[in-house]
mmCIF file of C-alpha atoms in Angstrom:
data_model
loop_
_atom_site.group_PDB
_atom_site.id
_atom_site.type_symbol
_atom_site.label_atom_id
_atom_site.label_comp_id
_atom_site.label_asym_id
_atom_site.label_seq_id
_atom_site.Cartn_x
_atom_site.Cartn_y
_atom_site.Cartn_z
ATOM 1 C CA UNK K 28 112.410 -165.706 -176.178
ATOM 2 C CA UNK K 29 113.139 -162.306 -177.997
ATOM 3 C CA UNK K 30 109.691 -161.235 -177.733
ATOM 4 C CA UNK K 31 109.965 -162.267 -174.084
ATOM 5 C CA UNK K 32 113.457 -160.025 -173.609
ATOM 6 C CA UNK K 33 112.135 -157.352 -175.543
ATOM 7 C CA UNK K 34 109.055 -156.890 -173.101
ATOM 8 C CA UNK K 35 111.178 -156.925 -170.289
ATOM 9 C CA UNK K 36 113.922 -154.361 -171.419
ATOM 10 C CA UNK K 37 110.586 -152.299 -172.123
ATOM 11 C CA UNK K 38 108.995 -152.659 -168.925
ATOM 12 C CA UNK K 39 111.954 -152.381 -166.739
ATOM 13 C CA UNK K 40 113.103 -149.655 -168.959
ATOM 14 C CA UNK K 41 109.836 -147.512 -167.630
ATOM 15 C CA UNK K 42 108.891 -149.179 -164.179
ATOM 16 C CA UNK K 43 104.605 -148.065 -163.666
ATOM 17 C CA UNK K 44 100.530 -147.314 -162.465
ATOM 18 C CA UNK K 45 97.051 -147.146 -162.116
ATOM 19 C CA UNK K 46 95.835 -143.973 -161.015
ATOM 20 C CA UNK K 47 92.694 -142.968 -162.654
ATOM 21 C CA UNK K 48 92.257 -145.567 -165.282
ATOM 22 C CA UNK K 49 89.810 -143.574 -167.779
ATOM 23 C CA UNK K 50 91.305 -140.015 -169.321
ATOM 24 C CA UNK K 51 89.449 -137.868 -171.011
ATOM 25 C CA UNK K 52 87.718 -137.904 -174.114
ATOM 26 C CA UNK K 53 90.496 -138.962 -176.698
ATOM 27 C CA UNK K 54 92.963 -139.082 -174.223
ATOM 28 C CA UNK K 55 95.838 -141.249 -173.977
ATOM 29 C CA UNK K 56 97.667 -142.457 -170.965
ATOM 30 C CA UNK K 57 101.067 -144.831 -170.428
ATOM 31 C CA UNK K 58 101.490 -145.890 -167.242
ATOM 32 C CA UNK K 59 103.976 -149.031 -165.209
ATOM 33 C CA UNK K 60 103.840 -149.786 -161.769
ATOM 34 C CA UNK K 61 106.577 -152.483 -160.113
ATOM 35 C CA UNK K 62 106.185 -153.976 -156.762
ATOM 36 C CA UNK K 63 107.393 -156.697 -155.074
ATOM 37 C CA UNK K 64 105.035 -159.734 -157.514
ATOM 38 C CA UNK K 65 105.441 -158.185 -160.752
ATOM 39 C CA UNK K 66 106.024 -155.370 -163.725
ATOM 40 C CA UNK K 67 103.427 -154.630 -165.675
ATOM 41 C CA UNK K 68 102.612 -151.613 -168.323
ATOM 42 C CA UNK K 69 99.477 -150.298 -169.735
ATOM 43 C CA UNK K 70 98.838 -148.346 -172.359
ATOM 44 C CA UNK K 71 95.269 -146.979 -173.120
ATOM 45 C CA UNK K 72 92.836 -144.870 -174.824
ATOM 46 C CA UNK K 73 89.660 -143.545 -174.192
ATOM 47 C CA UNK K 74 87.098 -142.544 -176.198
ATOM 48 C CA UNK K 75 85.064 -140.955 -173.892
ATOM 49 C CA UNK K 76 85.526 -140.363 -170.493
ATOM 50 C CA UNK K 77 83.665 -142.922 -169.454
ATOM 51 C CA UNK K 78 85.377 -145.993 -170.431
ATOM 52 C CA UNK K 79 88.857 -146.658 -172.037
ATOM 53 C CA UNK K 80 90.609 -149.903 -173.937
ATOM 54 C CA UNK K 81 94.092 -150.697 -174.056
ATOM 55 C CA UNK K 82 97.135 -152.873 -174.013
ATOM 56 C CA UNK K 83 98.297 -154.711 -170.937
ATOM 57 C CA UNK K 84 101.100 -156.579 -170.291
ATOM 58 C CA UNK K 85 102.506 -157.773 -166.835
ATOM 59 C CA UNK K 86 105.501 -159.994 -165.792
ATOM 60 C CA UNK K 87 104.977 -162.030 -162.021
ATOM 61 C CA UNK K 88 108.401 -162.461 -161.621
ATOM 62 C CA UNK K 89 108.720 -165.260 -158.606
ATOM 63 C CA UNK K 90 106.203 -167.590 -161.202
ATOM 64 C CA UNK K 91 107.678 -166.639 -164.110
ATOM 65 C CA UNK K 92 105.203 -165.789 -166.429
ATOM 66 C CA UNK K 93 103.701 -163.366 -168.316
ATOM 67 C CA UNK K 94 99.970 -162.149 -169.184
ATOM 68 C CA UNK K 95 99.343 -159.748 -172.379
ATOM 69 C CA UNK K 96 96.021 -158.841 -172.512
ATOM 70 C CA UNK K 97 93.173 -156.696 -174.427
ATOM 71 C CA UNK K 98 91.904 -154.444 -171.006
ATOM 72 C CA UNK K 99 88.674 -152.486 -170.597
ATOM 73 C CA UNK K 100 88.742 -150.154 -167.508
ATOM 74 C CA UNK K 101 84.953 -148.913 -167.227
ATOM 75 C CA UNK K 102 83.782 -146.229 -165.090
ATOM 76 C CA UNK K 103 80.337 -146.894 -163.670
ATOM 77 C CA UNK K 104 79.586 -143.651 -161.344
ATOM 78 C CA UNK K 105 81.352 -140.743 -160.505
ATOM 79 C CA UNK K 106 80.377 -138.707 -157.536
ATOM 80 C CA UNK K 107 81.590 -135.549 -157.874
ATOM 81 C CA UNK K 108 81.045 -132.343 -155.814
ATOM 82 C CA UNK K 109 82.537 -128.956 -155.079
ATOM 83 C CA UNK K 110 85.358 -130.414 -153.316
ATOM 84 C CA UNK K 111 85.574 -134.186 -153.538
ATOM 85 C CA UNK K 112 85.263 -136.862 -156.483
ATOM 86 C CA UNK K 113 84.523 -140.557 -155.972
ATOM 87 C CA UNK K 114 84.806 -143.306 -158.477
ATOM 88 C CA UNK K 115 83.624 -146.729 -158.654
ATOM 89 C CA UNK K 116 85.015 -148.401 -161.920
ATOM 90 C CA UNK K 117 85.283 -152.287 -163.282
ATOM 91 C CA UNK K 118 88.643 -153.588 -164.935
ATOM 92 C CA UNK K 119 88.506 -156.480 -166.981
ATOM 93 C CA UNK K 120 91.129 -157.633 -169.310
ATOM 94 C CA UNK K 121 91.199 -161.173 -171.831
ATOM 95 C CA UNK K 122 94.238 -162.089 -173.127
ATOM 96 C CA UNK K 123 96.907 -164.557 -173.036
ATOM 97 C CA UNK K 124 99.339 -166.339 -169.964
ATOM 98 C CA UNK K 125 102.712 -167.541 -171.175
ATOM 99 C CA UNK K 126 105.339 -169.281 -168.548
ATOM 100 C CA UNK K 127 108.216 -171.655 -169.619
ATOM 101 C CA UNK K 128 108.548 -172.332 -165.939
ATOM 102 C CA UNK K 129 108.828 -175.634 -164.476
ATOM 103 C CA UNK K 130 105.881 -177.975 -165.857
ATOM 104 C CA UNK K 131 104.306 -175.376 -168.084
ATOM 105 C CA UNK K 132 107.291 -175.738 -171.417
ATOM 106 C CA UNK K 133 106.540 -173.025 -173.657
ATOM 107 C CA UNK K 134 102.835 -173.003 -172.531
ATOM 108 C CA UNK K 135 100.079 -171.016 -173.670
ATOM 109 C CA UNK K 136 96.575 -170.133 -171.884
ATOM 110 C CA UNK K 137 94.063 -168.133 -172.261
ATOM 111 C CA UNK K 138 94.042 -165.435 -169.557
ATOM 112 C CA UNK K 139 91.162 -163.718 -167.643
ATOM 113 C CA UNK K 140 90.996 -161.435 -165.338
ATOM 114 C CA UNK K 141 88.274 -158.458 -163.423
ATOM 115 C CA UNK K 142 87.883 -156.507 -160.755
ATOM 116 C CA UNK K 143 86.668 -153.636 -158.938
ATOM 117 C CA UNK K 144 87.892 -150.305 -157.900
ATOM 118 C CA UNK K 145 86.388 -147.083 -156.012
ATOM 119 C CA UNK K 146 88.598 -144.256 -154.962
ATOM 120 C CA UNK K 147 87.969 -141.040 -153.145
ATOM 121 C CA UNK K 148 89.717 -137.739 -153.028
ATOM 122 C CA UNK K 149 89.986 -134.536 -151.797
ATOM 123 C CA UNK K 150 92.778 -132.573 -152.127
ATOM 124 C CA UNK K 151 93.900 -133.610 -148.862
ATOM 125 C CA UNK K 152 92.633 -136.675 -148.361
ATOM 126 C CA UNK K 153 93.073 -139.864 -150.691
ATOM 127 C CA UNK K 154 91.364 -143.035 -149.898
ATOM 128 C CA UNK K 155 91.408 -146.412 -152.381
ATOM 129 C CA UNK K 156 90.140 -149.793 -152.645
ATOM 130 C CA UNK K 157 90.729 -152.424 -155.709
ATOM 131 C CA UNK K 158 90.403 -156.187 -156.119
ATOM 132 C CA UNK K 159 91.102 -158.431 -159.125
ATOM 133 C CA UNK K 160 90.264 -161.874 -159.838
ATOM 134 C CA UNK K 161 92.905 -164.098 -162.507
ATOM 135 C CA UNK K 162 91.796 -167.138 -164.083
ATOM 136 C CA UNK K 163 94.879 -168.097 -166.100
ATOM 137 C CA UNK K 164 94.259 -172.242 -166.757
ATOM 138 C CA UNK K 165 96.838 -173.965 -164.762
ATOM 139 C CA UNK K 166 99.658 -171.955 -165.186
ATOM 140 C CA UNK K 167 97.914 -168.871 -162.817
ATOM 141 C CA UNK K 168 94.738 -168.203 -160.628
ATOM 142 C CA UNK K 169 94.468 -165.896 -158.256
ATOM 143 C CA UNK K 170 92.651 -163.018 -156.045
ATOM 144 C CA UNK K 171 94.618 -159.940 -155.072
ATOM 145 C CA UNK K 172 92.937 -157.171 -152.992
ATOM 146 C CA UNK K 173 94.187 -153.583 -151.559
ATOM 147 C CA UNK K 174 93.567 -150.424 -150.048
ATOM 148 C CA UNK K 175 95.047 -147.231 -150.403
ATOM 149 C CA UNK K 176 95.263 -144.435 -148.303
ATOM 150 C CA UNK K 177 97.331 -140.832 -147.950
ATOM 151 C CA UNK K 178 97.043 -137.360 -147.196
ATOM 152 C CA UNK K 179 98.576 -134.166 -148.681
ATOM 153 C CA UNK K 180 100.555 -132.190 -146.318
ATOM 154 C CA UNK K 181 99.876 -128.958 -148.667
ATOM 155 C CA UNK K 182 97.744 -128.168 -151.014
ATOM 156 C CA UNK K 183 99.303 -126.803 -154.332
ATOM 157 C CA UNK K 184 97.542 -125.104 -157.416
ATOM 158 C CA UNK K 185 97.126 -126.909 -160.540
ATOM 159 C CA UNK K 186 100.917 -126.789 -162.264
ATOM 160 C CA UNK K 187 102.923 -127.091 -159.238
ATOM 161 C CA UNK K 188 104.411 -130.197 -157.191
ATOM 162 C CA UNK K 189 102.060 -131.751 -155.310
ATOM 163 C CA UNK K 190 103.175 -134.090 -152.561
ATOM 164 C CA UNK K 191 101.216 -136.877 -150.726
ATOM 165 C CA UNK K 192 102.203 -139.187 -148.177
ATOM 166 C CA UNK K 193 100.346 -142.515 -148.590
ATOM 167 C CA UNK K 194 99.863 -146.378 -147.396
ATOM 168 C CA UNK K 195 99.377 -149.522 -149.384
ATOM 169 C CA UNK K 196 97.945 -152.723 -148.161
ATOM 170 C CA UNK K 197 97.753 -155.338 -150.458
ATOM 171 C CA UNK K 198 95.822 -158.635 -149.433
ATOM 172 C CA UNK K 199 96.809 -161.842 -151.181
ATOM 173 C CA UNK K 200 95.346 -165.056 -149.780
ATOM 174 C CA UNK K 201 97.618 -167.418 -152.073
ATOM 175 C CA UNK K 202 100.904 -165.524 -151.359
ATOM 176 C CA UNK K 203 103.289 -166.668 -148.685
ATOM 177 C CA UNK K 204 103.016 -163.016 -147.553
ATOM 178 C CA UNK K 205 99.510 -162.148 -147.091
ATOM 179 C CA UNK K 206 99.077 -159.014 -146.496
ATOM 180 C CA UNK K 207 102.207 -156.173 -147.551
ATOM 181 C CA UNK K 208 102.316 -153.364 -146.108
ATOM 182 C CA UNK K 209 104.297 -150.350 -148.273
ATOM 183 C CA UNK K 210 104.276 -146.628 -147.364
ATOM 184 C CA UNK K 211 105.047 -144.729 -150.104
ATOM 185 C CA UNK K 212 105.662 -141.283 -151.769
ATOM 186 C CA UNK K 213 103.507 -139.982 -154.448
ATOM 187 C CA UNK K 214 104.402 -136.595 -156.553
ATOM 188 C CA UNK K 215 102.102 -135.571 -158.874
ATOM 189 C CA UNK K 216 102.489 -132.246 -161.364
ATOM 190 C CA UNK K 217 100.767 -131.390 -164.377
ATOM 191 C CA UNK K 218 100.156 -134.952 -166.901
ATOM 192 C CA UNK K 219 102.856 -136.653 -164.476
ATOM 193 C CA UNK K 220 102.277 -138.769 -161.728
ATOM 194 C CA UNK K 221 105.069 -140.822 -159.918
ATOM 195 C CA UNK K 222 104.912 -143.016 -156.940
ATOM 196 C CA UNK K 223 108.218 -144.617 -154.841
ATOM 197 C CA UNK K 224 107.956 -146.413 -151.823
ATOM 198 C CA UNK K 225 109.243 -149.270 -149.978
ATOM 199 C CA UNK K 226 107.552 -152.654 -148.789
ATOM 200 C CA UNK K 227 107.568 -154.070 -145.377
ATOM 201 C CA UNK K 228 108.807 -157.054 -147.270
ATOM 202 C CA UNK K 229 111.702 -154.545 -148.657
ATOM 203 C CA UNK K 230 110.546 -154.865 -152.034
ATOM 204 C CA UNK K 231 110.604 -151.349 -154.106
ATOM 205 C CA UNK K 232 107.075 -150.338 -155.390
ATOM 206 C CA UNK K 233 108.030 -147.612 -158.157
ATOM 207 C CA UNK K 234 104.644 -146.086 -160.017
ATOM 208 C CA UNK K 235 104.556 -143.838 -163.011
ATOM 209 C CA UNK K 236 101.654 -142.433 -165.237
ATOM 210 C CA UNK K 237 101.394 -139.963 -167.764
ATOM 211 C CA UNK K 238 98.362 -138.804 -169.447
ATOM 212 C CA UNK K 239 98.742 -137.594 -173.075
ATOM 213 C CA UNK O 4 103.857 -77.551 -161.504
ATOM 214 C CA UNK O 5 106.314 -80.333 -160.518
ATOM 215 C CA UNK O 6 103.787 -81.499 -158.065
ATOM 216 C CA UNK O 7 101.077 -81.311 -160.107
ATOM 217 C CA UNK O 8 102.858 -83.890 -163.146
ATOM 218 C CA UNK O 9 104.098 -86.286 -160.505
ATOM 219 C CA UNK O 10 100.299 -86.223 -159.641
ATOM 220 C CA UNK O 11 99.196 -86.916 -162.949
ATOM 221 C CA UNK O 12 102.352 -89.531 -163.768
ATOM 222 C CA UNK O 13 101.008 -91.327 -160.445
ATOM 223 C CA UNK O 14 97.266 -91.221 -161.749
ATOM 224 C CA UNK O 15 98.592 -93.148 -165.197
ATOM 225 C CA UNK O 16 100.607 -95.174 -163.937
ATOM 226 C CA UNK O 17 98.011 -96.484 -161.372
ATOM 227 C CA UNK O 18 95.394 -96.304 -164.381
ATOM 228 C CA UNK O 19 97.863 -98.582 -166.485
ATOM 229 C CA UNK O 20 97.892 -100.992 -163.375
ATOM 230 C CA UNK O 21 94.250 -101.505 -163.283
ATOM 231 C CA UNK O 22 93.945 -102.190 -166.778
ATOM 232 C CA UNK O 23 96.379 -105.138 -166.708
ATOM 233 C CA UNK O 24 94.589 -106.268 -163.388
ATOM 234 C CA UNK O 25 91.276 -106.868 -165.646
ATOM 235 C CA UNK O 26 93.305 -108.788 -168.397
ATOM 236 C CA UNK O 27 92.795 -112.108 -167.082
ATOM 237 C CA UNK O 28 95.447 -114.563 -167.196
ATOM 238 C CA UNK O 29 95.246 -118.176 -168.787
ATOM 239 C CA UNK O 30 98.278 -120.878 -168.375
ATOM 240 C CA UNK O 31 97.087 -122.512 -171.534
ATOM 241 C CA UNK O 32 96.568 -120.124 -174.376
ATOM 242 C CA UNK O 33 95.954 -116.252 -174.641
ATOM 243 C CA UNK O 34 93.344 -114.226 -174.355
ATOM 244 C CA UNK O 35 91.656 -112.564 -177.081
ATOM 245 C CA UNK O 36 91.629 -108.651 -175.759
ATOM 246 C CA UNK O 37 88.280 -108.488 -177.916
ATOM 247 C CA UNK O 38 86.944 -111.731 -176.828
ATOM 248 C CA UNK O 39 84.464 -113.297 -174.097
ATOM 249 C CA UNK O 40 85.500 -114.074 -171.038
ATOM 250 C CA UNK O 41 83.480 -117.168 -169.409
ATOM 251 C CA UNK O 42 83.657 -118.161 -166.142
ATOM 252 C CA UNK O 43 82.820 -121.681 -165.475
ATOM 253 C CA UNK O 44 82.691 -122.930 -161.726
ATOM 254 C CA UNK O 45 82.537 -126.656 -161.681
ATOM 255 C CA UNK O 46 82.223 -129.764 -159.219
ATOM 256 C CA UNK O 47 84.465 -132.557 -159.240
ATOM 257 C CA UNK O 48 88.027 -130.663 -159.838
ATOM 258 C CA UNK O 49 90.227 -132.324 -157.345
ATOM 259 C CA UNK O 50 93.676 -133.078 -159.053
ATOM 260 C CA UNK O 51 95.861 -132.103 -161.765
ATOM 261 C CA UNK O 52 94.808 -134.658 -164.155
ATOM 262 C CA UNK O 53 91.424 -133.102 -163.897
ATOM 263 C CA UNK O 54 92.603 -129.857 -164.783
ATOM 264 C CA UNK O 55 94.580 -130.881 -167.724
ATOM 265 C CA UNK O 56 91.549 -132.928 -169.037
ATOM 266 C CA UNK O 57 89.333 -129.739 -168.967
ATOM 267 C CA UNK O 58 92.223 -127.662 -171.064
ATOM 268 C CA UNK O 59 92.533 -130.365 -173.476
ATOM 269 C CA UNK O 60 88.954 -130.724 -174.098
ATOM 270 C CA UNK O 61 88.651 -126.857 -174.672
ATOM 271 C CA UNK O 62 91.525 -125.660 -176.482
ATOM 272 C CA UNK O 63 90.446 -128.585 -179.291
ATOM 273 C CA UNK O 64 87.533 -125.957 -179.668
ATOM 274 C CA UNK O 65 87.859 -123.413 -182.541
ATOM 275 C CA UNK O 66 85.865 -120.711 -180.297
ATOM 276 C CA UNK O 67 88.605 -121.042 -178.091
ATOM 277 C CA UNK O 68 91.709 -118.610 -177.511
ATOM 278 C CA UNK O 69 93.115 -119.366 -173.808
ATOM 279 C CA UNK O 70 92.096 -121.497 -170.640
ATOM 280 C CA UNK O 71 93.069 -121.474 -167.550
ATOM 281 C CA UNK O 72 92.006 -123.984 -164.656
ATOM 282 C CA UNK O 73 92.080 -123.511 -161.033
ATOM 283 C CA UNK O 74 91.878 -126.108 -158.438
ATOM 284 C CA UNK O 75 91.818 -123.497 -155.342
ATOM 285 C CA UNK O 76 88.706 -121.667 -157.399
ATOM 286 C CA UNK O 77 87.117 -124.591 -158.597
ATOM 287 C CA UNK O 78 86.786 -122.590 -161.453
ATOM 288 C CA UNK O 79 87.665 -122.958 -165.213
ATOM 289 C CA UNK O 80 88.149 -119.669 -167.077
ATOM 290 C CA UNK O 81 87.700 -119.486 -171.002
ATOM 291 C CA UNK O 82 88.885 -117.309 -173.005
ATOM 292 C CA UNK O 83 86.935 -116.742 -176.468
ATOM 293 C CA UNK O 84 88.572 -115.228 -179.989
ATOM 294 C CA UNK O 85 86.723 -112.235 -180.925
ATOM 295 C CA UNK O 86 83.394 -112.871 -182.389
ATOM 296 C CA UNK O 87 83.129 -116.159 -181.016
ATOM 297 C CA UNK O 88 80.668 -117.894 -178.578
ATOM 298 C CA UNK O 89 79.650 -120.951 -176.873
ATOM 299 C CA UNK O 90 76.603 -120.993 -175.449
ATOM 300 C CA UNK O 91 75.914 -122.524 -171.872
ATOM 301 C CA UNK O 92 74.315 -125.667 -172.944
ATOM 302 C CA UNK O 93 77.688 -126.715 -175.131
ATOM 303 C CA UNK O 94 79.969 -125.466 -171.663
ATOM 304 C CA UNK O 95 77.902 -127.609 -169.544
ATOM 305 C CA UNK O 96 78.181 -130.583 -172.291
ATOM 306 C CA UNK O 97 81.681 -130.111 -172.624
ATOM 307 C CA UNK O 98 82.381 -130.369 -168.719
ATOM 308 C CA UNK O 99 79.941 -133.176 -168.600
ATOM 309 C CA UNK O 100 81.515 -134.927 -171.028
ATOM 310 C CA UNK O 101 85.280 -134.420 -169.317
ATOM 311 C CA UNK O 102 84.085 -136.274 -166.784
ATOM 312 C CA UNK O 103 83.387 -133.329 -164.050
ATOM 313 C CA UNK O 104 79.800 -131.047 -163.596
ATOM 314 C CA UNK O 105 78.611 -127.135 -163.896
ATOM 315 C CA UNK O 106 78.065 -125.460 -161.448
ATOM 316 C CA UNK O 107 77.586 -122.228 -162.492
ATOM 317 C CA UNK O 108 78.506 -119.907 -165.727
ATOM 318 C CA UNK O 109 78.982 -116.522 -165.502
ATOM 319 C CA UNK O 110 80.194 -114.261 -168.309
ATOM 320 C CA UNK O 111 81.826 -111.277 -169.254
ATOM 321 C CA UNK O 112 84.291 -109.721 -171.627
ATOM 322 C CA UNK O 113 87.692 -109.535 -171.139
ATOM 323 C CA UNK O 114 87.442 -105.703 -169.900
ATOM 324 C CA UNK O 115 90.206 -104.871 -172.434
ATOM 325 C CA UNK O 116 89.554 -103.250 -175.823
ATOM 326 C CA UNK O 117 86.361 -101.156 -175.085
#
């Protein structure tokens, strides 16, 4: 139950992301993303810039459990050109689920989960797609899918604010709410990048990420 | 006489200016007035966490004094300490392995000091 406090004083504490999932060579990046299903934070490293490991660690709040998990992001091709980069990566994470809700007293399962994710940007234009499978034993299993999409209505040199003005769809076939809709904000400068916006649901989707 | 030393103050003044035009400027850095400049134009710079990979990868180097990235350019400019070099194949390596690809290196020295 402390442990179970203590992660969610940390993760609320931060609120987070997952914009561009591998750094650079011996980079490190912290990132938390909230929406209207769940907090989560990630921490990772990556050795080269091809691939990075790290710690993962999300709370679904309307089930009421938790997943910590051991998470491999892996970037399979990058198509990049004078003034464009594409990305296609797979995310896979192994790990633990943990819920004390209802049926499932004080129960612990393993946890599995992968996906895919391409993105494509200019410095306008910002286009997204990621899916994830969970196999969590009985206490979670599930397939989440979205798209994101935006557009920059200036372009800003390297060190200055950027702004864009972006769309997320997220598709959940198990969800009461299939499909949420939430426009957001996204500011990006420097090793910072922050993302508020609101759901047609009226759920607050606040994003962070910072590379180190 | 008068005319003739605001002529030459003018002439200095405007020499001084074109001097500090050919210093090139880095946001990470400084560079080395006796150093190699090299000019690196490279595909896949997009965002700012691009940018900030490329300076962190370079300024680990020894070789290296001052960087400076530009997103508009597409260009990565790298400042060498005096004496110092790295030749195209480790620049191309280096940019490979950030994650991004060479276009083209050009070089030159910093214009200041000769």
């Amino acid at each position: 139950m402390i442990f179970r406090i203590f992660l969610l004083l940390v993760i609320s504490a931060t609120i987070q992301v997952d914009a561009r999932p591998v750094s650079y060579p011996g980079g490190w990046t912290f990132s938390t993303f909230n929406d209207g299903d769940r907090y989560s934070v990630f921490t990772h490293y990556s050795p080269t810039a091809f691939y990075s490991i790290g710690y993962h660690a999300e709370y679904w709040r309307a089930q009421d459990y938790q997943i910590h998990a051991f998470h491999v992001n892996n970037l399979i091709k990058r198509w990049n050109a004078e003034a464009s980069q594409g990305n296609f990566y797979v995310k896979s994470g192994v790990g633990f689920v943990y819920s004390d809700e209802g049926d499932f007293d004080n129960r612990t399962e393993l946890a599995v989960y992968t996906g895919i994710a391409a993105d494509w940007e200019t410095r306008k234009v910002f286009v997204a797609y990621e899916n994830r499978i969970t196999d969590a034993g009985n206490i979670a299993d599930n397939f989440r899918q979205k798209v994101k999409f935006g557009f920059a209505p200036y372009v800003a040199e390297y060190g200055n604010w950027h702004t864009w003005l972006m769309m997320e769809i997220m598709h959940a076939p198990e969800s009461d709410d299939k499909l949420v809709a939430t426009p957001l904000v996204r500011l990006f400068k420097g090793a910072n990048l922050y993302e508020a916006g609101i759901s047609d649901q009226g759920d607050a989707l606040i994003n962070f990420v910072h590379r180190f | 006489m008068k005319k003739l030393i605001f002529i030459l103050l003018i002439m200095f003044v405007t020499s001084f200016d074109v001097m500090a035009g050919d210093m090139p400027e880095v946001k990470v850095g400084e560079v080395d007035p006796n150093g190699e400049v090299v000019t690196v134009k490279a595909f896949g710079l997009v965002c700012d966490f691009c940018a900030n990979a490329i300076e962190k990868v370079f300024m680990r180097k020894d070789e290296v004094s001052g960087i400076d990235v530009s997103l508009d350019k597409h260009q990565i400019l790298i400042a060498l300490k005096e004496g110092q070099q790295l030749d195209d194949t480790e620049i191309t390596e280096l940019v490979t392995d950030s994650g991004y690809n060479v276009k083209e290196i050009i070089r030159s020295s910093s214009g200041v000091g000769e």
